[in-house]
Short mmCIF file of C-alpha atoms in Angstrom, two decimals:
data_model
loop_
_atom_site.label_atom_id
_atom_site.label_comp_id
_atom_site.label_asym_id
_atom_site.label_seq_id
_atom_site.Cartn_x
_atom_site.Cartn_y
_atom_site.Cartn_z
CA MET A 1 103.93 119.37 94.15
CA THR A 2 104.36 117.54 96.65
CA GLU A 3 101.68 116.46 98.86
CA ILE A 4 103.10 113.95 101.35
CA GLU A 5 99.66 112.25 102.11
CA GLY A 6 101.49 110.92 105.84
CA ALA A 7 101.07 107.90 107.28
CA ALA A 8 97.76 105.58 106.59
CA VAL A 9 99.06 103.92 110.07
CA PRO A 10 102.11 105.04 111.79
CA GLY A 11 105.51 103.36 110.81
CA ARG A 12 103.49 100.85 108.79
CA LEU A 13 102.39 103.14 105.51
CA LEU A 14 104.09 106.28 104.12
CA ILE A 15 102.68 107.42 101.28
CA THR A 16 103.84 110.70 99.26
CA ARG A 17 101.50 111.73 95.98
CA THR A 18 103.80 114.64 94.01
CA THR A 19 103.10 116.29 90.69
CA THR A 20 105.32 116.17 87.80
CA GLY A 21 105.38 119.23 85.07
CA ASP A 22 102.85 117.61 83.26
CA GLY A 23 100.54 116.77 85.13
CA VAL A 24 100.95 113.20 85.71
CA ASP A 25 100.99 111.71 89.38
CA VAL A 26 103.47 109.78 91.32
CA VAL A 27 102.66 108.53 94.10
CA VAL A 28 105.15 106.90 96.16
CA LEU A 29 104.56 104.01 98.74
CA ALA A 30 107.14 102.74 101.50
CA GLY A 31 106.24 100.51 103.80
CA GLU A 32 103.20 97.46 104.04
CA VAL A 33 100.30 98.11 101.91
CA ASP A 34 97.82 95.65 103.82
CA LEU A 35 94.58 96.14 105.32
CA ASP A 36 95.50 99.24 108.21
CA GLY A 37 96.71 100.92 105.15
CA SER A 38 94.48 100.13 102.31
CA GLY A 39 91.88 102.83 102.78
CA HIS A 40 94.10 105.38 102.69
CA LEU A 41 95.49 104.49 99.52
CA ARG A 42 92.15 103.64 97.76
CA GLU A 43 91.36 107.47 98.92
CA VAL A 44 94.87 108.87 97.68
CA LEU A 45 94.88 106.55 94.38
CA LEU A 46 90.99 107.30 92.96
CA ALA A 47 91.62 110.86 93.96
CA SER A 48 95.16 110.81 91.53
CA VAL A 49 93.53 108.83 88.65
CA GLU A 50 89.96 111.66 88.88
CA SER A 51 92.43 114.95 88.59
CA ALA A 52 95.40 113.76 86.82
CA PRO A 53 96.32 112.17 83.19
CA GLY A 54 98.00 109.51 84.51
CA THR A 55 99.18 107.99 87.57
CA VAL A 56 102.31 106.38 88.41
CA VAL A 57 102.24 103.82 91.85
CA ASP A 58 106.32 103.38 93.33
CA PHE A 59 106.48 100.54 94.87
CA GLY A 60 110.17 100.49 95.54
CA GLU A 61 110.29 101.18 99.19
CA VAL A 62 106.83 97.98 100.06
CA GLY A 63 108.26 94.95 101.07
CA PHE A 64 104.46 93.41 101.62
CA LEU A 65 101.50 93.46 99.76
CA ASP A 66 98.40 91.74 100.40
CA SER A 67 95.16 91.26 98.50
CA SER A 68 93.51 94.15 100.33
CA GLY A 69 95.68 95.96 98.40
CA ILE A 70 95.21 94.25 95.20
CA ASN A 71 91.60 95.21 95.51
CA VAL A 72 93.01 98.76 95.72
CA LEU A 73 95.01 98.42 92.51
CA ILE A 74 92.30 97.22 90.54
CA SER A 75 89.97 99.57 91.83
CA ALA A 76 92.06 102.48 90.71
CA HIS A 77 92.64 100.32 87.37
CA ARG A 78 89.00 100.35 86.53
CA ALA A 79 88.54 103.87 88.08
CA ALA A 80 91.27 105.20 85.62
CA GLU A 81 89.65 103.26 82.83
CA SER A 82 86.85 104.51 82.93
CA ARG A 83 88.06 108.16 82.87
CA GLY A 84 90.47 107.08 79.84
CA VAL A 85 93.56 107.93 82.01
CA TRP A 86 96.36 105.56 82.55
CA LEU A 87 97.68 104.08 86.02
CA ARG A 88 100.81 102.09 85.62
CA LEU A 89 103.21 100.35 88.70
CA ALA A 90 106.68 100.83 88.96
CA ALA A 91 110.22 99.38 91.01
CA PRO A 92 108.54 96.87 92.92
CA ARG A 93 110.69 94.81 94.66
CA ASP A 94 110.60 90.53 93.95
CA ALA A 95 108.43 89.67 96.96
CA VAL A 96 105.68 92.34 95.70
CA GLU A 97 106.32 91.72 92.48
CA ARG A 98 105.58 87.87 92.88
CA VAL A 99 102.15 88.76 94.47
CA LEU A 100 101.26 90.92 91.21
CA ARG A 101 102.00 88.26 89.06
CA LEU A 102 100.04 84.98 90.88
CA VAL A 103 97.04 87.29 91.01
CA GLY A 104 97.55 88.34 87.21
CA VAL A 105 97.59 92.09 88.03
CA ASP A 106 100.19 92.58 86.12
CA ALA A 107 98.31 91.78 83.17
CA LEU A 108 95.57 94.16 83.67
CA ILE A 109 98.13 97.11 85.25
CA PRO A 110 101.19 97.87 83.31
CA CYS A 111 104.71 97.34 85.57
CA TYR A 112 107.81 98.69 84.70
CA PRO A 113 111.59 98.13 86.31
CA SER A 114 111.31 101.85 87.42
CA VAL A 115 109.30 105.14 87.60
CA GLU A 116 111.52 106.54 84.84
CA GLU A 117 110.10 104.09 82.93
CA ALA A 118 106.65 104.33 83.55
CA LEU A 119 106.59 107.43 82.39
CA ALA A 120 108.51 107.20 79.23
CA ALA A 121 106.00 104.89 78.55
#
């Protein structure tokens, strides 16, 4: 199943949510994760952790992540923990990985070099 969530803000953030054969959601992001798109991202991630046994967030096409995006990830992580499901991050570019490390999100939410590795973990 592929569900195109559409651009949160046209030209800034595209969110695509797919489900693997075993029910795991893969949320693919493309663009910038900032205040303009973080509300829509929060909705998608919270819906995913409510319905799937696990969620992988693919950051491979994200060039920018600000504090509002970090807050969304932390909220989704807490929601996943409360349901007993998992949340993993995958394929962050250098700039995004640096932000994740600086604020300690990589210690809170497992982060993998690729979507395939996140799914296999």
